[in-house]
Each structure stands twice: as structure tokens, then as C-alpha cells.
Amino acid sequence: MKLYFYFLEGRKSCIRMEECEVEEKARTYRPIDRFPSAFRRSIVRKDEIGRFLALIDTSIIILTEKDPERVAELFSIRCRNDISRARNRILDAETEIEKTNDILDAIEEWRRENM
């Protein structure tokens, strides 16, 4: 049986696919030879198939079949969600800045009144 490893590489802006011959166990897959070099584990759990795994600067999806269209859509959804979360963090930070500025204004007003 084969597993298909899809790597979204941020620096290269590409999706790379590598296949690997595996032995199926009850809850895991073990490589016959070895997994792709970017994947540094000795097993893949069955519950990880079709889910995102993260490495440094690389996201991985592992499937039991070749399906580059599905993978591209999953990575696209993931990226859109990352952008949405980043926008929310920016809005939260801007709100915190406004609150801090309001406090600084209140302190400055208090100083003027009490001098």
C-alpha cells in the first residue's frame, strides 16, 4: 500500500508530493523503507490521514490516494483560515492600543487637572 505525502512549502510557494510504500498495522502505517526525508517520524497514525500536520515552515497532508485537487483545496482553506485568524489578532491588538491610549489620555488629563 502507498501513502501520499503532500508538503506545502512556504518558502518555495509550492505543493510537493512524495509517495511512500507502507505496511498497514491496526492503528498505524509503517514505512517499508523510509518515509520522505522531510517527515521525521517512524509511523503515521491512521487518524492523521487527511489532517494537517505541521513542521517548521511546512504543512503536510497525508492521503491514501493521489488527489492533488483535494489537497490544493484543503491547503487553500487552511491559508484562508490563517489569514482570518491573523486579521482578528490585528483587530484585537488595535483595540488594545486604543484602550492603552485612552488610559494614557486619562492620566494626562488627571495630571493637568492636579498640577
Short mmCIF file of N, CA and C in Angstrom, two decimals:
data_model
loop_
_atom_site.label_atom_id
_atom_site.label_comp_id
_atom_site.label_asym_id
_atom_site.label_seq_id
_atom_site.Cartn_x
_atom_site.Cartn_y
_atom_site.Cartn_z
N MET A 1 0.85 -1.17 0.00
CA MET A 1 0.00 0.00 0.00
C MET A 1 0.89 1.23 0.00
N LYS A 2 0.37 2.34 -0.55
CA LYS A 2 1.13 3.58 -0.59
C LYS A 2 0.42 4.68 0.18
N LEU A 3 1.23 5.56 0.76
CA LEU A 3 0.74 6.81 1.31
C LEU A 3 1.32 7.93 0.47
N TYR A 4 0.54 8.99 0.33
CA TYR A 4 0.95 10.14 -0.46
C TYR A 4 1.10 11.34 0.46
N PHE A 5 2.31 11.84 0.55
CA PHE A 5 2.65 12.96 1.41
C PHE A 5 2.65 14.24 0.57
N TYR A 6 1.82 15.19 0.97
CA TYR A 6 1.76 16.48 0.28
C TYR A 6 2.31 17.54 1.23
N PHE A 7 3.34 18.23 0.77
CA PHE A 7 4.02 19.24 1.57
C PHE A 7 3.73 20.62 0.98
N LEU A 8 3.19 21.52 1.79
CA LEU A 8 3.04 22.92 1.40
C LEU A 8 4.26 23.64 1.93
N GLU A 9 5.13 24.04 1.03
CA GLU A 9 6.39 24.65 1.42
C GLU A 9 6.28 26.16 1.25
N GLY A 10 6.25 26.86 2.38
CA GLY A 10 6.05 28.30 2.38
C GLY A 10 7.13 29.07 1.66
N ARG A 11 8.37 28.68 1.84
CA ARG A 11 9.46 29.43 1.20
C ARG A 11 9.45 29.30 -0.31
N LYS A 12 9.08 28.12 -0.81
CA LYS A 12 9.08 27.88 -2.24
C LYS A 12 7.72 28.15 -2.88
N SER A 13 6.70 28.37 -2.05
CA SER A 13 5.33 28.58 -2.52
C SER A 13 4.88 27.48 -3.48
N CYS A 14 5.01 26.24 -3.02
CA CYS A 14 4.59 25.13 -3.87
C CYS A 14 4.05 23.99 -3.01
N ILE A 15 3.35 23.08 -3.66
CA ILE A 15 2.92 21.84 -3.03
C ILE A 15 3.73 20.72 -3.67
N ARG A 16 4.44 20.00 -2.84
CA ARG A 16 5.28 18.89 -3.32
C ARG A 16 4.67 17.59 -2.83
N MET A 17 4.63 16.59 -3.71
CA MET A 17 4.07 15.29 -3.34
C MET A 17 5.18 14.24 -3.40
N GLU A 18 5.20 13.39 -2.37
CA GLU A 18 6.08 12.23 -2.36
C GLU A 18 5.25 11.04 -1.92
N GLU A 19 5.48 9.92 -2.58
CA GLU A 19 4.76 8.71 -2.18
C GLU A 19 5.70 7.78 -1.44
N CYS A 20 5.09 6.92 -0.63
CA CYS A 20 5.89 6.02 0.20
C CYS A 20 5.14 4.70 0.35
N GLU A 21 5.84 3.63 0.11
CA GLU A 21 5.28 2.30 0.31
C GLU A 21 5.24 2.01 1.82
N VAL A 22 4.08 1.57 2.31
CA VAL A 22 3.92 1.36 3.75
C VAL A 22 3.31 -0.01 4.04
N GLU A 23 3.49 -0.41 5.28
CA GLU A 23 2.85 -1.61 5.80
C GLU A 23 1.74 -1.14 6.74
N GLU A 24 0.56 -1.65 6.53
CA GLU A 24 -0.59 -1.23 7.34
C GLU A 24 -0.68 -2.10 8.59
N LYS A 25 -0.78 -1.43 9.73
CA LYS A 25 -1.00 -2.10 11.02
C LYS A 25 -2.41 -1.75 11.48
N ALA A 26 -2.77 -2.18 12.66
CA ALA A 26 -4.13 -1.93 13.16
C ALA A 26 -4.45 -0.45 13.28
N ARG A 27 -3.52 0.35 13.82
CA ARG A 27 -3.78 1.78 14.05
C ARG A 27 -2.79 2.69 13.34
N THR A 28 -1.80 2.11 12.68
CA THR A 28 -0.73 2.93 12.11
C THR A 28 -0.31 2.40 10.74
N TYR A 29 0.52 3.22 10.11
CA TYR A 29 1.24 2.81 8.91
C TYR A 29 2.72 2.93 9.21
N ARG A 30 3.49 1.93 8.79
CA ARG A 30 4.95 1.95 8.95
C ARG A 30 5.57 1.87 7.56
N PRO A 31 6.65 2.62 7.35
CA PRO A 31 7.27 2.59 6.03
C PRO A 31 7.95 1.25 5.76
N ILE A 32 7.89 0.81 4.52
CA ILE A 32 8.63 -0.39 4.12
C ILE A 32 10.12 -0.06 4.14
N ASP A 33 10.49 1.06 3.53
CA ASP A 33 11.88 1.50 3.54
C ASP A 33 12.03 2.67 4.52
N ARG A 34 11.55 3.83 4.11
CA ARG A 34 11.56 5.01 4.99
C ARG A 34 10.57 6.03 4.45
N PHE A 35 10.12 6.91 5.35
CA PHE A 35 9.24 7.99 4.95
C PHE A 35 10.04 9.06 4.22
N PRO A 36 9.37 10.00 3.54
CA PRO A 36 10.10 11.10 2.90
C PRO A 36 11.00 11.81 3.91
N SER A 37 12.10 12.35 3.43
CA SER A 37 13.10 12.94 4.33
C SER A 37 12.56 14.08 5.18
N ALA A 38 11.58 14.82 4.69
CA ALA A 38 11.03 15.94 5.46
C ALA A 38 10.12 15.47 6.59
N PHE A 39 9.73 14.21 6.56
CA PHE A 39 8.85 13.64 7.59
C PHE A 39 9.71 12.77 8.49
N ARG A 40 10.00 13.24 9.68
CA ARG A 40 11.00 12.60 10.54
C ARG A 40 10.40 11.70 11.63
N ARG A 41 9.29 11.09 11.32
CA ARG A 41 8.71 10.18 12.30
C ARG A 41 8.78 8.75 11.79
N SER A 42 8.57 7.80 12.68
CA SER A 42 8.69 6.40 12.30
C SER A 42 7.36 5.75 11.94
N ILE A 43 6.24 6.42 12.29
CA ILE A 43 4.91 5.89 11.97
C ILE A 43 4.00 7.04 11.57
N VAL A 44 2.89 6.69 10.92
CA VAL A 44 1.78 7.62 10.69
C VAL A 44 0.56 6.95 11.30
N ARG A 45 -0.09 7.65 12.20
CA ARG A 45 -1.32 7.11 12.78
C ARG A 45 -2.45 7.22 11.75
N LYS A 46 -3.34 6.26 11.74
CA LYS A 46 -4.44 6.27 10.79
C LYS A 46 -5.34 7.49 10.96
N ASP A 47 -5.48 7.97 12.20
CA ASP A 47 -6.32 9.15 12.42
C ASP A 47 -5.69 10.44 11.90
N GLU A 48 -4.44 10.38 11.45
CA GLU A 48 -3.77 11.56 10.88
C GLU A 48 -3.99 11.68 9.37
N ILE A 49 -4.53 10.65 8.75
CA ILE A 49 -4.74 10.67 7.31
C ILE A 49 -5.79 11.73 6.98
N GLY A 50 -5.44 12.61 6.05
CA GLY A 50 -6.35 13.67 5.62
C GLY A 50 -6.37 14.88 6.52
N ARG A 51 -5.55 14.88 7.57
CA ARG A 51 -5.49 16.02 8.50
C ARG A 51 -4.17 16.74 8.33
N PHE A 52 -4.12 17.97 8.80
CA PHE A 52 -2.90 18.77 8.70
C PHE A 52 -1.91 18.36 9.78
N LEU A 53 -0.66 18.21 9.37
CA LEU A 53 0.44 18.04 10.30
C LEU A 53 1.38 19.20 10.03
N ALA A 54 2.00 19.75 11.05
CA ALA A 54 2.85 20.92 10.87
C ALA A 54 4.29 20.61 11.23
N LEU A 55 5.17 21.02 10.36
CA LEU A 55 6.60 21.03 10.62
C LEU A 55 7.04 22.48 10.56
N ILE A 56 8.30 22.74 10.82
CA ILE A 56 8.80 24.10 10.73
C ILE A 56 8.71 24.56 9.28
N ASP A 57 7.93 25.60 9.03
CA ASP A 57 7.76 26.21 7.71
C ASP A 57 7.16 25.26 6.67
N THR A 58 6.57 24.15 7.09
CA THR A 58 5.97 23.22 6.14
C THR A 58 4.72 22.62 6.77
N SER A 59 3.64 22.59 6.00
CA SER A 59 2.44 21.87 6.41
C SER A 59 2.35 20.61 5.58
N ILE A 60 1.81 19.55 6.16
CA ILE A 60 1.74 18.26 5.49
C ILE A 60 0.31 17.73 5.55
N ILE A 61 -0.12 17.14 4.46
CA ILE A 61 -1.34 16.34 4.44
C ILE A 61 -0.94 14.99 3.87
N ILE A 62 -1.37 13.93 4.54
CA ILE A 62 -1.07 12.57 4.08
C ILE A 62 -2.39 11.92 3.68
N LEU A 63 -2.39 11.35 2.48
CA LEU A 63 -3.58 10.67 1.98
C LEU A 63 -3.23 9.25 1.57
N THR A 64 -4.26 8.44 1.43
CA THR A 64 -4.07 7.07 0.97
C THR A 64 -4.25 6.96 -0.54
N GLU A 65 -4.58 8.06 -1.21
CA GLU A 65 -4.71 8.07 -2.66
C GLU A 65 -4.14 9.38 -3.20
N LYS A 66 -3.79 9.38 -4.47
CA LYS A 66 -3.34 10.62 -5.11
C LYS A 66 -4.57 11.49 -5.34
N ASP A 67 -4.55 12.70 -4.83
CA ASP A 67 -5.67 13.61 -5.02
C ASP A 67 -5.17 15.05 -4.88
N PRO A 68 -4.39 15.54 -5.86
CA PRO A 68 -3.82 16.88 -5.75
C PRO A 68 -4.86 17.99 -5.70
N GLU A 69 -6.00 17.81 -6.34
CA GLU A 69 -7.04 18.84 -6.30
C GLU A 69 -7.60 19.00 -4.89
N ARG A 70 -7.87 17.87 -4.24
CA ARG A 70 -8.38 17.91 -2.85
C ARG A 70 -7.35 18.56 -1.93
N VAL A 71 -6.09 18.19 -2.10
CA VAL A 71 -5.03 18.75 -1.26
C VAL A 71 -4.91 20.26 -1.48
N ALA A 72 -4.94 20.68 -2.75
CA ALA A 72 -4.84 22.12 -3.03
C ALA A 72 -5.99 22.87 -2.39
N GLU A 73 -7.20 22.31 -2.44
CA GLU A 73 -8.35 22.96 -1.81
C GLU A 73 -8.20 23.00 -0.29
N LEU A 74 -7.72 21.90 0.31
CA LEU A 74 -7.51 21.88 1.76
C LEU A 74 -6.46 22.91 2.18
N PHE A 75 -5.35 23.00 1.44
CA PHE A 75 -4.34 24.00 1.77
C PHE A 75 -4.88 25.41 1.58
N SER A 76 -5.70 25.61 0.54
CA SER A 76 -6.29 26.93 0.30
C SER A 76 -7.21 27.34 1.46
N ILE A 77 -8.04 26.41 1.90
CA ILE A 77 -8.93 26.67 3.04
C ILE A 77 -8.09 26.99 4.27
N ARG A 78 -7.05 26.20 4.49
CA ARG A 78 -6.17 26.42 5.65
C ARG A 78 -5.56 27.82 5.61
N CYS A 79 -5.07 28.22 4.44
CA CYS A 79 -4.46 29.54 4.31
C CYS A 79 -5.47 30.66 4.54
N ARG A 80 -6.68 30.49 4.01
CA ARG A 80 -7.73 31.50 4.24
C ARG A 80 -8.07 31.60 5.73
N ASN A 81 -8.13 30.47 6.40
CA ASN A 81 -8.39 30.48 7.85
C ASN A 81 -7.25 31.15 8.61
N ASP A 82 -6.00 30.89 8.20
CA ASP A 82 -4.85 31.54 8.83
C ASP A 82 -4.93 33.05 8.66
N ILE A 83 -5.32 33.51 7.46
CA ILE A 83 -5.46 34.94 7.20
C ILE A 83 -6.56 35.53 8.08
N SER A 84 -7.67 34.83 8.18
CA SER A 84 -8.78 35.31 9.02
C SER A 84 -8.37 35.43 10.48
N ARG A 85 -7.66 34.42 10.99
CA ARG A 85 -7.18 34.49 12.38
C ARG A 85 -6.19 35.63 12.57
N ALA A 86 -5.32 35.84 11.59
CA ALA A 86 -4.35 36.94 11.69
C ALA A 86 -5.07 38.29 11.70
N ARG A 87 -6.08 38.44 10.86
CA ARG A 87 -6.85 39.69 10.86
C ARG A 87 -7.51 39.92 12.21
N ASN A 88 -8.07 38.87 12.79
CA ASN A 88 -8.70 39.00 14.11
C ASN A 88 -7.67 39.39 15.17
N ARG A 89 -6.47 38.81 15.10
CA ARG A 89 -5.43 39.18 16.07
C ARG A 89 -5.03 40.64 15.89
N ILE A 90 -4.97 41.11 14.65
CA ILE A 90 -4.63 42.51 14.39
C ILE A 90 -5.72 43.42 14.96
N LEU A 91 -6.98 43.07 14.73
CA LEU A 91 -8.09 43.88 15.27
C LEU A 91 -8.05 43.90 16.80
N ASP A 92 -7.76 42.76 17.41
CA ASP A 92 -7.65 42.70 18.87
C ASP A 92 -6.50 43.59 19.37
N ALA A 93 -5.37 43.54 18.67
CA ALA A 93 -4.22 44.37 19.06
C ALA A 93 -4.54 45.85 18.90
N GLU A 94 -5.23 46.21 17.83
CA GLU A 94 -5.62 47.62 17.63
C GLU A 94 -6.56 48.08 18.73
N THR A 95 -7.47 47.22 19.15
CA THR A 95 -8.38 47.54 20.26
C THR A 95 -7.59 47.76 21.55
N GLU A 96 -6.61 46.91 21.80
CA GLU A 96 -5.77 47.07 22.99
C GLU A 96 -4.97 48.37 22.94
N ILE A 97 -4.50 48.73 21.76
CA ILE A 97 -3.78 50.01 21.62
C ILE A 97 -4.71 51.17 21.93
N GLU A 98 -5.94 51.13 21.43
CA GLU A 98 -6.91 52.18 21.71
C GLU A 98 -7.19 52.29 23.21
N LYS A 99 -7.35 51.15 23.86
CA LYS A 99 -7.59 51.15 25.31
C LYS A 99 -6.40 51.76 26.05
N THR A 100 -5.20 51.37 25.64
CA THR A 100 -3.99 51.91 26.27
C THR A 100 -3.91 53.41 26.05
N ASN A 101 -4.20 53.88 24.84
CA ASN A 101 -4.18 55.31 24.55
C ASN A 101 -5.22 56.05 25.38
N ASP A 102 -6.40 55.44 25.55
CA ASP A 102 -7.43 56.07 26.39
C ASP A 102 -6.93 56.21 27.83
N ILE A 103 -6.24 55.20 28.33
CA ILE A 103 -5.69 55.26 29.69
C ILE A 103 -4.64 56.36 29.78
N LEU A 104 -3.75 56.43 28.77
CA LEU A 104 -2.72 57.47 28.76
C LEU A 104 -3.35 58.86 28.70
N ASP A 105 -4.41 59.02 27.90
CA ASP A 105 -5.12 60.30 27.83
C ASP A 105 -5.74 60.66 29.18
N ALA A 106 -6.32 59.66 29.85
CA ALA A 106 -6.94 59.90 31.15
C ALA A 106 -5.88 60.30 32.17
N ILE A 107 -4.71 59.67 32.12
CA ILE A 107 -3.62 60.02 33.04
C ILE A 107 -3.15 61.43 32.77
N GLU A 108 -2.98 61.76 31.51
CA GLU A 108 -2.53 63.12 31.14
C GLU A 108 -3.55 64.16 31.58
N GLU A 109 -4.84 63.88 31.40
CA GLU A 109 -5.88 64.81 31.83
C GLU A 109 -5.86 64.98 33.34
N TRP A 110 -5.68 63.88 34.07
CA TRP A 110 -5.61 63.94 35.53
C TRP A 110 -4.42 64.80 35.97
N ARG A 111 -3.28 64.62 35.31
CA ARG A 111 -2.09 65.41 35.63
C ARG A 111 -2.35 66.91 35.41
N ARG A 112 -2.97 67.25 34.31
CA ARG A 112 -3.26 68.66 34.03
C ARG A 112 -4.19 69.27 35.09
N GLU A 113 -5.19 68.49 35.51
CA GLU A 113 -6.15 68.97 36.49
C GLU A 113 -5.55 69.08 37.88
N ASN A 114 -4.55 68.30 38.18
CA ASN A 114 -4.00 68.25 39.52
C ASN A 114 -2.64 68.91 39.65
N MET A 115 -2.27 69.71 38.71
CA MET A 115 -0.99 70.41 38.83
C MET A 115 -1.19 71.75 39.46
#
